[in-house]
mmCIF file of C-alpha atoms in Angstrom:
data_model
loop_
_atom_site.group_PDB
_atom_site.id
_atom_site.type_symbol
_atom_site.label_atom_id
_atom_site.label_comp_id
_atom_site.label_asym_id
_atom_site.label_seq_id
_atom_site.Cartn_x
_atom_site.Cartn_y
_atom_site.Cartn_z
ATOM 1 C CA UNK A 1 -98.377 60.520 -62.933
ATOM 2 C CA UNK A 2 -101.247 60.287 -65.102
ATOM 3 C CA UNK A 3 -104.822 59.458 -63.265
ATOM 4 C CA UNK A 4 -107.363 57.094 -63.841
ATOM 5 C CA UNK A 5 -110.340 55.823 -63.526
ATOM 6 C CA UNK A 6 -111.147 54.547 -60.117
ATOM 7 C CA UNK A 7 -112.257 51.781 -61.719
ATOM 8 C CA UNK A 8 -108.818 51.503 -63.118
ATOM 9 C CA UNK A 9 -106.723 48.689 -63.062
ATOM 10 C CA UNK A 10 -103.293 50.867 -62.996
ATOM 11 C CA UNK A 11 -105.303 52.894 -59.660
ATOM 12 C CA UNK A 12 -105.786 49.426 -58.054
ATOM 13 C CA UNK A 13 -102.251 48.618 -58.316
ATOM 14 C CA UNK A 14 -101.279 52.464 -57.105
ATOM 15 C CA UNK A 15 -103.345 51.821 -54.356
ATOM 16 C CA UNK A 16 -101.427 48.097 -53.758
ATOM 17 C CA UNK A 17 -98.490 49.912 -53.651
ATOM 18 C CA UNK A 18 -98.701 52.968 -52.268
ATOM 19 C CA UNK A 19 -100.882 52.397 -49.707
ATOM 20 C CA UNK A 20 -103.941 54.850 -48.317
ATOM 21 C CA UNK A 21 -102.793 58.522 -48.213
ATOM 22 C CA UNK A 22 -100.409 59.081 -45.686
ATOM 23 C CA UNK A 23 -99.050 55.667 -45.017
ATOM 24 C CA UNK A 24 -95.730 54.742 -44.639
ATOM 25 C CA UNK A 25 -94.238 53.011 -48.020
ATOM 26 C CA UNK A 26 -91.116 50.466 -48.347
ATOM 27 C CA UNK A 27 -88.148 52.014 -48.738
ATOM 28 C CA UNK A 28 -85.503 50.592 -51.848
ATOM 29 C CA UNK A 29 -81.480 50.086 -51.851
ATOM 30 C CA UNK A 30 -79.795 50.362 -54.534
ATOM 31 C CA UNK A 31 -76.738 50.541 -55.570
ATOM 32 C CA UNK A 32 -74.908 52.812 -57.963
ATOM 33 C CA UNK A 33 -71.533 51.860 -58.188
ATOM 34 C CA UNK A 34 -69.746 52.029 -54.926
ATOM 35 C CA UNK A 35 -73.080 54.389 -53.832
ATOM 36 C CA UNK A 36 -75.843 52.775 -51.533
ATOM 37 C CA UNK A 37 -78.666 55.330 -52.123
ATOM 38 C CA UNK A 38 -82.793 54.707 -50.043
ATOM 39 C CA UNK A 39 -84.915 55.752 -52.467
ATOM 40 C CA UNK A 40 -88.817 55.569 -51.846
ATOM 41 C CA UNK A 41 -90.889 54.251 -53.978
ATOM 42 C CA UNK A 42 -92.084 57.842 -56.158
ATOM 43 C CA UNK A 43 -88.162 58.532 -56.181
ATOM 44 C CA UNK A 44 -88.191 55.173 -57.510
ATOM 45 C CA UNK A 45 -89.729 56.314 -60.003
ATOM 46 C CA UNK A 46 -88.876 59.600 -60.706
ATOM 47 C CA UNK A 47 -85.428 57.899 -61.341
ATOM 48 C CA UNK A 48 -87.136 56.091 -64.046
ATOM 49 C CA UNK A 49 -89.216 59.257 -65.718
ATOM 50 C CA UNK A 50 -88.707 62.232 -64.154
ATOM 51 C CA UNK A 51 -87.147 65.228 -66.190
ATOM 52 C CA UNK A 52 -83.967 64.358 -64.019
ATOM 53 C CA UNK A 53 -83.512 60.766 -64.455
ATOM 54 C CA UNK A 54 -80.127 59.625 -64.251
ATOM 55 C CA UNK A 55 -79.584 56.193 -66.491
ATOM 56 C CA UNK A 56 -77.570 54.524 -64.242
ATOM 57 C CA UNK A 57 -79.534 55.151 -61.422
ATOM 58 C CA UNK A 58 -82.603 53.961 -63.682
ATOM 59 C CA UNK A 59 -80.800 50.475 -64.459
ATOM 60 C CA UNK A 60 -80.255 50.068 -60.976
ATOM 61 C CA UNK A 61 -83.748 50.726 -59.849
ATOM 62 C CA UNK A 62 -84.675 47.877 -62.184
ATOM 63 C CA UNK A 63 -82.207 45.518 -61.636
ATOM 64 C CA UNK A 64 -82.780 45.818 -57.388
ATOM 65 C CA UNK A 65 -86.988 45.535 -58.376
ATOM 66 C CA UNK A 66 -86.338 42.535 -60.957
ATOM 67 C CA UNK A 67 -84.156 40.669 -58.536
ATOM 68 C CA UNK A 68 -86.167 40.927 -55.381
ATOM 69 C CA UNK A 69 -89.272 39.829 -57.468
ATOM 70 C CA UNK A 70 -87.706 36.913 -59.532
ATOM 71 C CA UNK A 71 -86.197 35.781 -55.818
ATOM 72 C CA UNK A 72 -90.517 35.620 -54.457
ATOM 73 C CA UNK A 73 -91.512 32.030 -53.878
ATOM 74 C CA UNK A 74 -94.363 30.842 -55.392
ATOM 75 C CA UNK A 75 -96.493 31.002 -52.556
ATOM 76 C CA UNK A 76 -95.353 34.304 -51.499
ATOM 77 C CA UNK A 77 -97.600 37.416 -51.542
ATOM 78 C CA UNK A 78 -96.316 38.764 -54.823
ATOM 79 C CA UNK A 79 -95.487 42.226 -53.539
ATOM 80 C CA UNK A 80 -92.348 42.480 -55.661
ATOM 81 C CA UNK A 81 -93.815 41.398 -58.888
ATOM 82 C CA UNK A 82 -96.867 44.160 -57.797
ATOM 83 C CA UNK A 83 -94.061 46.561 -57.191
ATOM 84 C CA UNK A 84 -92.451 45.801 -60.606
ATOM 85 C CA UNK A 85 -95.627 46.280 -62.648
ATOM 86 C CA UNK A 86 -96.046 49.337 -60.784
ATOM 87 C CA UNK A 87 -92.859 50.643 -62.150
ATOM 88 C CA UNK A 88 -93.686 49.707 -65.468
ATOM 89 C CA UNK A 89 -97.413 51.687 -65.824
ATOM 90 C CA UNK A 90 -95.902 55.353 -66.287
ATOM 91 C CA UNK A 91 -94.479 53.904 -69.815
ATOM 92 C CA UNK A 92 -97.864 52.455 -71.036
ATOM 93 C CA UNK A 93 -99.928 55.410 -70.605
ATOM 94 C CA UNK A 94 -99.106 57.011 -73.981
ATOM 95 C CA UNK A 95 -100.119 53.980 -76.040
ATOM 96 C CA UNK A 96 -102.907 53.066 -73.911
ATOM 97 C CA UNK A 97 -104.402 57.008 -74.573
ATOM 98 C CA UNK A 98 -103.325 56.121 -78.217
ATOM 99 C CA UNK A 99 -105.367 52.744 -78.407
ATOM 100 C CA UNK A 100 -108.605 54.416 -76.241
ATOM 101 C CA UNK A 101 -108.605 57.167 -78.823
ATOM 102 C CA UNK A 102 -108.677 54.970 -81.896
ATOM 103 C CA UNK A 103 -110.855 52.493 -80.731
ATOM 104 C CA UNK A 104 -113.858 53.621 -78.926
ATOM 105 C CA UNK A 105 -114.654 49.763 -78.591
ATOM 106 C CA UNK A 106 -112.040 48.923 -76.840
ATOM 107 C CA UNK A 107 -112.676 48.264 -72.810
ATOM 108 C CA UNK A 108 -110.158 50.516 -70.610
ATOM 109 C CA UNK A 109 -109.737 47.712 -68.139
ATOM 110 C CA UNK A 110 -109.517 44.812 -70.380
ATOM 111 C CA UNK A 111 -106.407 46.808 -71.761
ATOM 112 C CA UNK A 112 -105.174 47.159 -68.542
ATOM 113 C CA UNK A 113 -105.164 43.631 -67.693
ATOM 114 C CA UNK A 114 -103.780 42.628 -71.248
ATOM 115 C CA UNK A 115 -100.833 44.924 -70.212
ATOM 116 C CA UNK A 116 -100.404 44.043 -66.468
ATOM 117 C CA UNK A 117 -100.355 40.252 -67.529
ATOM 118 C CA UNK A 118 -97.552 40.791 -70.199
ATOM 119 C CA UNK A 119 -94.959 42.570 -67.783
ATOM 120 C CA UNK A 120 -95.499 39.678 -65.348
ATOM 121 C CA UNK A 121 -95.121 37.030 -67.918
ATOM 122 C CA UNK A 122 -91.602 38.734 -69.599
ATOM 123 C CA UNK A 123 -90.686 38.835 -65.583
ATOM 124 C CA UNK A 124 -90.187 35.566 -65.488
ATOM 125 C CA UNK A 125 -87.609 35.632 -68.434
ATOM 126 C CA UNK A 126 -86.346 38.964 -67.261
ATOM 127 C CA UNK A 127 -82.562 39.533 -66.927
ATOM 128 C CA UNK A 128 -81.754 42.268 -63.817
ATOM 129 C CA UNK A 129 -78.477 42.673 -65.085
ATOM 130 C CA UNK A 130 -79.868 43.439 -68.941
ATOM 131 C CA UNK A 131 -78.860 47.136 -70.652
ATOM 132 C CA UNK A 132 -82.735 47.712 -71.196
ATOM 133 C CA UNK A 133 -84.567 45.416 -68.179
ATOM 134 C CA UNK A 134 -87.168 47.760 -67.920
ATOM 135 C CA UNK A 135 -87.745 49.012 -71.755
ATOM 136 C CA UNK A 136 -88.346 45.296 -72.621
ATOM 137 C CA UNK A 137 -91.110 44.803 -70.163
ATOM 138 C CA UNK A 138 -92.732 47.806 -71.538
ATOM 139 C CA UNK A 139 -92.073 46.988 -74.489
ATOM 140 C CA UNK A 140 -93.999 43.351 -74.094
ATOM 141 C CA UNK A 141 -96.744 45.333 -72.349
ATOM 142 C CA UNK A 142 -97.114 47.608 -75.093
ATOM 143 C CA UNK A 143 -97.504 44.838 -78.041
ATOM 144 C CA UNK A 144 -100.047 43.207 -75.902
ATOM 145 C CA UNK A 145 -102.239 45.855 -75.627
ATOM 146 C CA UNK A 146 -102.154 46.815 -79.444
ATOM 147 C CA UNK A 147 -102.134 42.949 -80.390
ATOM 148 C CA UNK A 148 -105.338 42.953 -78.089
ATOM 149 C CA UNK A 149 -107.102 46.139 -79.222
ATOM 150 C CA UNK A 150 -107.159 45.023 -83.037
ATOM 151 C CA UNK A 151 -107.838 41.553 -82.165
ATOM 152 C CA UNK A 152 -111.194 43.179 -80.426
ATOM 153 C CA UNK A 153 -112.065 45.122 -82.766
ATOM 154 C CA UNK A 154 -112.003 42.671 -85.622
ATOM 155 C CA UNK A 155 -114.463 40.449 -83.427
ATOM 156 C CA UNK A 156 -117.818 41.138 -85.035
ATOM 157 C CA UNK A 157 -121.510 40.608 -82.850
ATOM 158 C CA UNK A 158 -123.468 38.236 -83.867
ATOM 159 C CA UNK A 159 -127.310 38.246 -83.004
ATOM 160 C CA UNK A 160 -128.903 35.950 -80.843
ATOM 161 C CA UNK A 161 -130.620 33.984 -83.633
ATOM 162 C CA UNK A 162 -132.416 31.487 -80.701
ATOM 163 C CA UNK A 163 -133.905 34.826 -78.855
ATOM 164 C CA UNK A 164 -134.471 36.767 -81.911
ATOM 165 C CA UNK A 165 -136.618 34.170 -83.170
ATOM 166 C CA UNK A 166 -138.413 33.051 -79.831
ATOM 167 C CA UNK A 167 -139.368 36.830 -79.877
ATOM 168 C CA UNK A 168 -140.543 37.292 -83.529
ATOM 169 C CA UNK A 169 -142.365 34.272 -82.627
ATOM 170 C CA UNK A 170 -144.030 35.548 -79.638
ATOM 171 C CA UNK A 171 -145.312 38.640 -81.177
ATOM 172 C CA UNK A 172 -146.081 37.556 -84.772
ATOM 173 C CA UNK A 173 -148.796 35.023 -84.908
ATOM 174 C CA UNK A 174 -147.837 32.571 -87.541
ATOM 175 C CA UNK A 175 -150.673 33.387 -89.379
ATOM 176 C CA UNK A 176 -149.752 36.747 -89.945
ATOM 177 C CA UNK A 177 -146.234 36.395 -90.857
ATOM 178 C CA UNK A 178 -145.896 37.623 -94.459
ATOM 179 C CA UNK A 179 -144.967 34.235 -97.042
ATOM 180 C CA UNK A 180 -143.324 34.592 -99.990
ATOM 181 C CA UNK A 181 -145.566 33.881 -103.013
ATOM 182 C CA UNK A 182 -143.565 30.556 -103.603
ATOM 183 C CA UNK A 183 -140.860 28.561 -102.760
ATOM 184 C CA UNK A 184 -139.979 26.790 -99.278
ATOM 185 C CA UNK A 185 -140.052 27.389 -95.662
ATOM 186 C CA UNK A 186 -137.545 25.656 -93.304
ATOM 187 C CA UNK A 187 -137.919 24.661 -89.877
ATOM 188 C CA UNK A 188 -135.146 23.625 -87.160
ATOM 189 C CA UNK A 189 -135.827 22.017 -84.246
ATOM 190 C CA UNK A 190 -132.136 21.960 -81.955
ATOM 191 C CA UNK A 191 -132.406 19.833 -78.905
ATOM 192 C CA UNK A 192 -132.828 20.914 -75.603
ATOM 193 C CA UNK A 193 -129.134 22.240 -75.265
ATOM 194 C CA UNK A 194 -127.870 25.362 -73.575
ATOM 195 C CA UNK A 195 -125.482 26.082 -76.341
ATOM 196 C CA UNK A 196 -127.967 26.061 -78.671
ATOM 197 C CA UNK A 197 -127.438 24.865 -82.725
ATOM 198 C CA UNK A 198 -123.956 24.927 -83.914
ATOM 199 C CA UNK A 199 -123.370 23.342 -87.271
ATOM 200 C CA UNK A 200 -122.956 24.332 -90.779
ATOM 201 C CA UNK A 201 -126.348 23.028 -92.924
ATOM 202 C CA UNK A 202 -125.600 21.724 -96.720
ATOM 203 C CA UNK A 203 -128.271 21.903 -99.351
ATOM 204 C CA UNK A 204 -127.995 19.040 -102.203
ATOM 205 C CA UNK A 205 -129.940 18.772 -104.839
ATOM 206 C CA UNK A 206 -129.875 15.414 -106.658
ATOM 207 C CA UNK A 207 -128.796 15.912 -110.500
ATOM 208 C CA UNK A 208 -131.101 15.704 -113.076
ATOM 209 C CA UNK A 209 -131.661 12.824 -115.815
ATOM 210 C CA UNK A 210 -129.682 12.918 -118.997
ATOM 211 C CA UNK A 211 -132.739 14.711 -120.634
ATOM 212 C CA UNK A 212 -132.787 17.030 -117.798
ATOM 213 C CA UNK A 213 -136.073 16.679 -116.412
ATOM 214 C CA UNK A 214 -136.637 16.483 -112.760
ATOM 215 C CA UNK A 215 -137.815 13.113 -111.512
ATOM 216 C CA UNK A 216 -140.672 12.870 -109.158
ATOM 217 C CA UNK A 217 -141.035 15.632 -106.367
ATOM 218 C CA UNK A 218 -138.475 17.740 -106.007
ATOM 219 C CA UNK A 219 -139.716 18.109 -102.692
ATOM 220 C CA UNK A 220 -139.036 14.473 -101.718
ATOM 221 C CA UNK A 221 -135.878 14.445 -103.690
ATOM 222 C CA UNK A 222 -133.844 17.298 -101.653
ATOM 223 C CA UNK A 223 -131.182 15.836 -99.347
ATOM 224 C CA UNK A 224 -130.310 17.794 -96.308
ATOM 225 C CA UNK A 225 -128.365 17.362 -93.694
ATOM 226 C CA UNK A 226 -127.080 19.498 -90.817
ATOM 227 C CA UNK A 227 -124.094 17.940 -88.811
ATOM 228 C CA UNK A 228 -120.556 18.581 -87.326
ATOM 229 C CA UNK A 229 -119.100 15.856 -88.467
ATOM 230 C CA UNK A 230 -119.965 12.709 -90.639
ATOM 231 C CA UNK A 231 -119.461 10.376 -87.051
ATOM 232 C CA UNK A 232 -120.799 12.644 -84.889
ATOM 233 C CA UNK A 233 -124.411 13.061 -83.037
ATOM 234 C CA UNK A 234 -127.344 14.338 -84.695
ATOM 235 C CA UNK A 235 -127.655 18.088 -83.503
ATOM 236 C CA UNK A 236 -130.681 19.034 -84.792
ATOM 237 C CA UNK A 237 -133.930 17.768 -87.233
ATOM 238 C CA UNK A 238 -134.665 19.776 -90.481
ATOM 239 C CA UNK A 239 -137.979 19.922 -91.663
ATOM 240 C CA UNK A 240 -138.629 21.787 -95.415
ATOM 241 C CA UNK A 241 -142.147 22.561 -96.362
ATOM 242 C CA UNK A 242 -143.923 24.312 -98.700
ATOM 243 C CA UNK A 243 -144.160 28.170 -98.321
ATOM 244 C CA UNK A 244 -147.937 28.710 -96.669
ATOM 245 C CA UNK A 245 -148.479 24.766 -96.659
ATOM 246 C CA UNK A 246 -149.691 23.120 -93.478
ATOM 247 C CA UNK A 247 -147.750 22.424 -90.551
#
């Protein structure tokens, strides 16, 4: 069995199952045929992926684990859904190696969770009696965790513009921030919100006259608005000045 982390998900569940070294664990029956064999639960397992493994003893491994844990109530204490995930890890290891590998980004528990979560949702849909129970869980665990990895690393961070600005501003006197030699300086004021300013801000100019000459100050002419939505609350004010004018 491949080790982990101790901060592992797939150790915590070892450890749910198994026990502390030296404890006593459950026994299984299952039946092969007209054959009642008591496995433990690492013969259990070799059953499943040991260099051994018999298939028919491997289908009925599953079908007994499937079938005690879709027969749980509700408000039981889950032990046979545990049990079932904790057949299922030994045939996510490869692909989870695979994903750590290629994607340094990618948190080792997270996975975990992503994978532990999709065996106990197929569970529920499960069929015991099935040619392949088992395969399809790992199988649903599997595309989980790859569906999860790229969706992770496609997720790009995006700076704190609210903290990156209150600590330009704390160590750049206005004064002494550089202007450029023309053109305009804008200024947002969000309201007191936790979530800060969400919205996307349009810039409109007005067209020019026929002869196309500007009328008045372009300044004063600029429309701007910042909003989520044409009914909804004002978010934030929008002030446009000058570059280097006064405030």
């Amino acid at each position: 069995m491949t080790s982990t982390g101790s901060q592992s998900v797939f150790t915590r569940i070892d450890r749910g199952v198994l026990g502390p070294p030296g404890a006593a664990c459950p026994s299984l029956t299952v039946h092969v045929g007209s054959r009642a064999l008591l496995l433990s639960p690492e013969e259990s397992r070799r059953a499943l992926y040991g260099p051994r493994r018999d298939a028919a003893l491997g289908a009925a491994v599953w079908r007994h684990a499937v079938t005690q844990a879709r027969r749980e109530p509700l408000d039981g204490d889950g032990t046979g859904r545990l049990f079932v995930v904790w057949l299922a890890l030994p045939g996510l290891y490869r692909n989870l190696h695979r994903i750590l590998r290629r994607w340094r980004r990618v948190d080792r528990a997270d996975l975990e969770a992503e994978a532990v979560l999709a065996v106990l949702a197929a569970l529920d849909t499960a069929d015991p009696d099935g040619s392949d129970t088992g395969g399809c869980l790992i199988k649903e665990a599997v595309n989980r965790m790859w569906a999860y990895a790229k969706r992770v690393t496609r997720e790009i961070p995006v700076v704190d513009i609210g903290g990156f600005a209150e600590a330009r501003n704390a160590t750049v006197p206005p004064e002494e921030r550089p202007r450029p030699p023309e053109g305009w300086e804008v200024h947002i004021t969000p309201p007191p919100r936790r979530e800060g300013l969400y919205a996307t801000l349009r810039f409109a100019e007005p067209r020019p006259r026929q002869d196309g000459r500007w009328t008045g100050d372009r300044l004063h002419d600029l429309a701007f608005r910042a909003r989520r939505h044409e009914e909804a609350d004002l978010i934030g004010t929008l002030v446009l000045r000058p570059a280097g004018g006064r405030r």
